[in-house]
Amino acid sequence: MTDDKQPFLGHLEELRRRLVICAIAVGIGFIISYVFAKQLFSYLILPLTKVLPDDSRLIFTNLPDMFIAYIKVALVAGIILAIPIIFYQLWMFLAPALYQKEKKYIIPFVLFSSILFVAGSLFGYLVVFPYGFKFFVSFATEDIQALPSVKQYFSFAIRLLLAFGLVFEMPIVVLFLTKIGLITPDSMKKFRKFAILCSFILSA
């Protein structure tokens, strides 16, 4: 085996090991979250149920829908619980390519990445959801009633929460790319409008 292939296979093995650790962390988070899946789902639908008329409610049209919804809620919650470990494993995978002085940022990176992701998701849940759902429900009339399905609502809500979580990660991404020299302050000014546009698209 050539010297070029050995480092490559070593990187693949390291990546596999990091992914296994992340999967185990998510699995543990999933098991813990599934115990509270019903309560978690109740919190997830709260912004919508608050703005629905008294005669409207969430429905499910296929028998397994609620069971699958609880599974998905537990999985997403498990991923969120595992976020610090996931970011830590990501950083440790990248660490060998960094200088020693750059490795000291590991704890701030893991801490602030986790905080920003959760903050973004909370912003979506606490700020965007109430006003957004109220706006959408306002289109109901006497002849047209809002009866959102559990499956559709869950997919829509989770996409929004993940999108806002990822958008709030942008400061960390920009800082990292600046540190390694891929972007400069001048290039940031040049592409600022495009970055804002992309953020809105991701949040849509």
mmCIF file of C-alpha atoms in Angstrom:
data_model
loop_
_atom_site.group_PDB
_atom_site.id
_atom_site.type_symbol
_atom_site.label_atom_id
_atom_site.label_comp_id
_atom_site.label_asym_id
_atom_site.label_seq_id
_atom_site.Cartn_x
_atom_site.Cartn_y
_atom_site.Cartn_z
ATOM 1 C CA MET A 1 0.000 0.000 0.000
ATOM 2 C CA THR A 2 1.381 3.418 -0.967
ATOM 3 C CA ASP A 3 2.093 6.187 1.525
ATOM 4 C CA ASP A 4 -0.653 8.314 -0.074
ATOM 5 C CA LYS A 5 -3.293 5.650 0.548
ATOM 6 C CA GLN A 6 -2.350 5.095 4.196
ATOM 7 C CA PRO A 7 -3.156 8.661 5.370
ATOM 8 C CA PHE A 8 -6.366 8.589 3.311
ATOM 9 C CA LEU A 9 -7.508 5.323 4.897
ATOM 10 C CA GLY A 10 -6.482 6.681 8.281
ATOM 11 C CA HIS A 11 -8.745 9.715 7.748
ATOM 12 C CA LEU A 12 -11.615 7.442 6.704
ATOM 13 C CA GLU A 13 -11.175 5.323 9.819
ATOM 14 C CA GLU A 14 -11.066 8.438 12.001
ATOM 15 C CA LEU A 15 -14.202 9.775 10.315
ATOM 16 C CA ARG A 16 -15.966 6.440 10.824
ATOM 17 C CA ARG A 17 -15.039 6.448 14.514
ATOM 18 C CA ARG A 18 -16.324 9.999 14.984
ATOM 19 C CA LEU A 19 -19.577 9.179 13.183
ATOM 20 C CA VAL A 20 -20.103 6.104 15.368
ATOM 21 C CA ILE A 21 -19.681 8.238 18.498
ATOM 22 C CA CYS A 22 -22.199 10.760 17.115
ATOM 23 C CA ALA A 23 -24.656 7.968 16.291
ATOM 24 C CA ILE A 24 -24.354 6.525 19.802
ATOM 25 C CA ALA A 25 -24.925 9.985 21.317
ATOM 26 C CA VAL A 26 -28.012 10.507 19.148
ATOM 27 C CA GLY A 27 -29.259 7.027 20.057
ATOM 28 C CA ILE A 28 -28.958 7.724 23.778
ATOM 29 C CA GLY A 29 -30.655 11.095 23.296
ATOM 30 C CA PHE A 30 -33.433 9.379 21.325
ATOM 31 C CA ILE A 31 -34.094 6.835 24.074
ATOM 32 C CA ILE A 32 -34.266 9.555 26.719
ATOM 33 C CA SER A 33 -36.474 11.764 24.544
ATOM 34 C CA TYR A 34 -38.895 8.994 23.591
ATOM 35 C CA VAL A 35 -39.920 8.669 27.234
ATOM 36 C CA PHE A 36 -41.187 12.260 26.979
ATOM 37 C CA ALA A 37 -42.274 12.122 23.318
ATOM 38 C CA LYS A 38 -45.928 12.879 24.053
ATOM 39 C CA GLN A 39 -45.078 15.936 26.146
ATOM 40 C CA LEU A 40 -42.526 17.121 23.590
ATOM 41 C CA PHE A 41 -45.064 16.850 20.789
ATOM 42 C CA SER A 42 -47.597 18.793 22.860
ATOM 43 C CA TYR A 43 -45.062 21.619 23.219
ATOM 44 C CA LEU A 44 -44.275 21.478 19.502
ATOM 45 C CA ILE A 45 -47.898 21.960 18.447
ATOM 46 C CA LEU A 46 -48.655 24.574 21.125
ATOM 47 C CA PRO A 47 -47.947 27.632 18.903
ATOM 48 C CA LEU A 48 -50.448 26.297 16.356
ATOM 49 C CA THR A 49 -53.176 25.141 18.741
ATOM 50 C CA LYS A 50 -53.157 28.563 20.401
ATOM 51 C CA VAL A 51 -54.169 30.291 17.159
ATOM 52 C CA LEU A 52 -56.555 27.650 15.810
ATOM 53 C CA PRO A 53 -60.283 28.360 16.179
ATOM 54 C CA ASP A 54 -62.095 26.411 18.881
ATOM 55 C CA ASP A 55 -63.699 24.124 16.308
ATOM 56 C CA SER A 56 -60.388 23.308 14.578
ATOM 57 C CA ARG A 57 -57.826 20.740 15.617
ATOM 58 C CA LEU A 58 -54.909 18.716 14.360
ATOM 59 C CA ILE A 59 -55.853 15.465 12.657
ATOM 60 C CA PHE A 60 -54.119 12.327 11.440
ATOM 61 C CA THR A 61 -55.451 10.444 8.431
ATOM 62 C CA ASN A 62 -53.301 7.313 8.629
ATOM 63 C CA LEU A 63 -53.286 5.074 11.697
ATOM 64 C CA PRO A 64 -49.477 5.028 12.197
ATOM 65 C CA ASP A 65 -49.118 8.831 11.837
ATOM 66 C CA MET A 66 -49.080 9.648 15.550
ATOM 67 C CA PHE A 67 -46.687 6.818 16.389
ATOM 68 C CA ILE A 68 -44.336 7.942 13.620
ATOM 69 C CA ALA A 69 -44.670 11.543 14.815
ATOM 70 C CA TYR A 70 -43.589 10.540 18.334
ATOM 71 C CA ILE A 71 -40.627 8.629 16.876
ATOM 72 C CA LYS A 72 -39.580 11.654 14.819
ATOM 73 C CA VAL A 73 -40.003 14.043 17.743
ATOM 74 C CA ALA A 74 -37.806 11.825 19.898
ATOM 75 C CA LEU A 75 -35.217 11.571 17.114
ATOM 76 C CA VAL A 76 -35.038 15.336 16.594
ATOM 77 C CA ALA A 77 -34.866 15.922 20.349
ATOM 78 C CA GLY A 78 -32.138 13.284 20.548
ATOM 79 C CA ILE A 79 -30.135 15.101 17.879
ATOM 80 C CA ILE A 80 -30.526 18.390 19.752
ATOM 81 C CA LEU A 81 -29.368 16.755 22.996
ATOM 82 C CA ALA A 82 -26.376 15.327 21.145
ATOM 83 C CA ILE A 83 -25.458 18.641 19.482
ATOM 84 C CA PRO A 84 -22.530 19.386 21.870
ATOM 85 C CA ILE A 85 -21.046 15.941 21.227
ATOM 86 C CA ILE A 86 -21.592 16.245 17.471
ATOM 87 C CA PHE A 87 -19.826 19.614 17.343
ATOM 88 C CA TYR A 88 -17.044 18.278 19.548
ATOM 89 C CA GLN A 89 -16.481 15.291 17.246
ATOM 90 C CA LEU A 90 -16.516 17.583 14.213
ATOM 91 C CA TRP A 91 -13.893 19.806 15.789
ATOM 92 C CA MET A 92 -11.719 16.867 16.840
ATOM 93 C CA PHE A 93 -11.831 15.501 13.294
ATOM 94 C CA LEU A 94 -10.635 18.849 11.949
ATOM 95 C CA ALA A 95 -8.158 19.502 14.790
ATOM 96 C CA PRO A 96 -5.165 17.603 13.301
ATOM 97 C CA ALA A 97 -5.155 20.029 10.365
ATOM 98 C CA LEU A 98 -5.007 23.053 12.684
ATOM 99 C CA TYR A 99 -2.128 24.749 14.452
ATOM 100 C CA GLN A 100 -1.708 24.302 18.184
ATOM 101 C CA LYS A 101 -2.811 27.883 18.901
ATOM 102 C CA GLU A 102 -6.020 27.256 16.939
ATOM 103 C CA LYS A 103 -6.880 24.131 18.930
ATOM 104 C CA LYS A 104 -7.490 26.220 22.054
ATOM 105 C CA TYR A 105 -10.766 27.334 20.485
ATOM 106 C CA ILE A 106 -12.297 23.866 20.872
ATOM 107 C CA ILE A 107 -14.303 24.591 24.041
ATOM 108 C CA PRO A 108 -15.597 27.998 22.842
ATOM 109 C CA PHE A 109 -16.457 26.419 19.474
ATOM 110 C CA VAL A 110 -18.486 23.590 21.003
ATOM 111 C CA LEU A 111 -20.138 25.882 23.558
ATOM 112 C CA PHE A 112 -21.119 28.725 21.241
ATOM 113 C CA SER A 113 -22.110 26.428 18.365
ATOM 114 C CA SER A 114 -24.504 24.590 20.661
ATOM 115 C CA ILE A 115 -25.884 27.804 22.165
ATOM 116 C CA LEU A 116 -26.411 29.438 18.765
ATOM 117 C CA PHE A 117 -28.174 26.401 17.323
ATOM 118 C CA VAL A 118 -30.548 26.167 20.276
ATOM 119 C CA ALA A 119 -31.052 29.954 20.221
ATOM 120 C CA GLY A 120 -31.974 29.828 16.540
ATOM 121 C CA SER A 121 -34.479 27.039 17.107
ATOM 122 C CA LEU A 122 -35.989 28.874 20.081
ATOM 123 C CA PHE A 123 -36.261 32.046 18.004
ATOM 124 C CA GLY A 124 -38.219 30.115 15.399
ATOM 125 C CA TYR A 125 -40.453 28.506 18.025
ATOM 126 C CA LEU A 126 -41.094 31.531 20.257
ATOM 127 C CA VAL A 127 -41.105 34.379 17.724
ATOM 128 C CA VAL A 128 -41.718 33.117 14.201
ATOM 129 C CA PHE A 129 -44.187 30.304 14.899
ATOM 130 C CA PRO A 130 -46.868 32.323 16.764
ATOM 131 C CA TYR A 131 -47.008 35.146 14.219
ATOM 132 C CA GLY A 132 -46.501 32.903 11.201
ATOM 133 C CA PHE A 133 -49.198 30.410 12.158
ATOM 134 C CA LYS A 134 -51.610 33.178 13.093
ATOM 135 C CA PHE A 135 -51.082 34.678 9.641
ATOM 136 C CA PHE A 136 -51.714 31.379 7.854
ATOM 137 C CA VAL A 137 -54.777 30.495 9.940
ATOM 138 C CA SER A 138 -56.250 33.946 9.234
ATOM 139 C CA PHE A 139 -57.047 32.792 5.692
ATOM 140 C CA ALA A 140 -59.733 30.424 7.020
ATOM 141 C CA THR A 141 -63.325 31.453 6.306
ATOM 142 C CA GLU A 142 -66.791 30.302 7.316
ATOM 143 C CA ASP A 143 -66.691 27.829 4.438
ATOM 144 C CA ILE A 144 -63.016 26.856 4.717
ATOM 145 C CA GLN A 145 -61.807 25.429 8.014
ATOM 146 C CA ALA A 146 -58.201 24.867 9.064
ATOM 147 C CA LEU A 147 -57.641 21.176 9.833
ATOM 148 C CA PRO A 148 -53.870 20.692 9.570
ATOM 149 C CA SER A 149 -52.594 17.127 9.651
ATOM 150 C CA VAL A 150 -50.070 15.957 12.221
ATOM 151 C CA LYS A 151 -47.721 14.674 9.515
ATOM 152 C CA GLN A 152 -47.680 17.909 7.500
ATOM 153 C CA TYR A 153 -47.374 20.139 10.547
ATOM 154 C CA PHE A 154 -44.491 18.146 11.984
ATOM 155 C CA SER A 155 -42.504 18.224 8.739
ATOM 156 C CA PHE A 156 -43.112 21.948 8.317
ATOM 157 C CA ALA A 157 -42.274 22.825 11.933
ATOM 158 C CA ILE A 158 -39.103 20.725 12.099
ATOM 159 C CA ARG A 159 -37.781 22.133 8.821
ATOM 160 C CA LEU A 160 -38.267 25.646 10.171
ATOM 161 C CA LEU A 161 -36.637 24.881 13.516
ATOM 162 C CA LEU A 162 -33.608 23.275 11.859
ATOM 163 C CA ALA A 163 -33.365 26.114 9.328
ATOM 164 C CA PHE A 164 -33.314 28.786 12.040
ATOM 165 C CA GLY A 165 -30.834 26.745 14.058
ATOM 166 C CA LEU A 166 -28.497 26.504 11.054
ATOM 167 C CA VAL A 167 -28.904 30.172 10.147
ATOM 168 C CA PHE A 168 -27.846 31.147 13.668
ATOM 169 C CA GLU A 169 -24.681 29.067 13.127
ATOM 170 C CA MET A 170 -23.520 31.488 10.424
ATOM 171 C CA PRO A 171 -21.358 33.621 12.787
ATOM 172 C CA ILE A 172 -19.386 30.517 13.812
ATOM 173 C CA VAL A 173 -19.012 29.383 10.193
ATOM 174 C CA VAL A 174 -17.872 32.830 9.063
ATOM 175 C CA LEU A 175 -15.417 33.102 11.957
ATOM 176 C CA PHE A 176 -13.958 29.671 11.180
ATOM 177 C CA LEU A 177 -13.615 30.411 7.452
ATOM 178 C CA THR A 178 -11.978 33.739 8.288
ATOM 179 C CA LYS A 179 -9.511 32.073 10.660
ATOM 180 C CA ILE A 180 -8.369 29.598 8.006
ATOM 181 C CA GLY A 181 -8.180 32.318 5.359
ATOM 182 C CA LEU A 182 -10.942 31.168 3.015
ATOM 183 C CA ILE A 183 -12.772 34.477 3.322
ATOM 184 C CA THR A 184 -11.641 38.015 4.094
ATOM 185 C CA PRO A 185 -13.446 41.103 5.428
ATOM 186 C CA ASP A 186 -13.499 42.524 1.888
ATOM 187 C CA SER A 187 -15.103 39.395 0.456
ATOM 188 C CA MET A 188 -17.648 39.410 3.288
ATOM 189 C CA LYS A 189 -18.695 42.944 2.358
ATOM 190 C CA LYS A 190 -18.884 41.954 -1.293
ATOM 191 C CA PHE A 191 -21.141 38.944 -0.734
ATOM 192 C CA ARG A 192 -23.110 40.275 2.244
ATOM 193 C CA LYS A 193 -26.306 40.770 0.248
ATOM 194 C CA PHE A 194 -26.102 37.260 -1.147
ATOM 195 C CA ALA A 195 -25.586 35.836 2.354
ATOM 196 C CA ILE A 196 -28.688 37.648 3.635
ATOM 197 C CA LEU A 197 -30.703 36.374 0.675
ATOM 198 C CA CYS A 198 -29.527 32.800 1.277
ATOM 199 C CA SER A 199 -30.470 33.075 4.953
ATOM 200 C CA PHE A 200 -34.027 34.058 4.048
ATOM 201 C CA ILE A 201 -34.246 31.224 1.513
ATOM 202 C CA LEU A 202 -33.048 28.681 4.099
ATOM 203 C CA SER A 203 -35.625 29.967 6.576
ATOM 204 C CA ALA A 204 -38.490 29.767 4.081
#
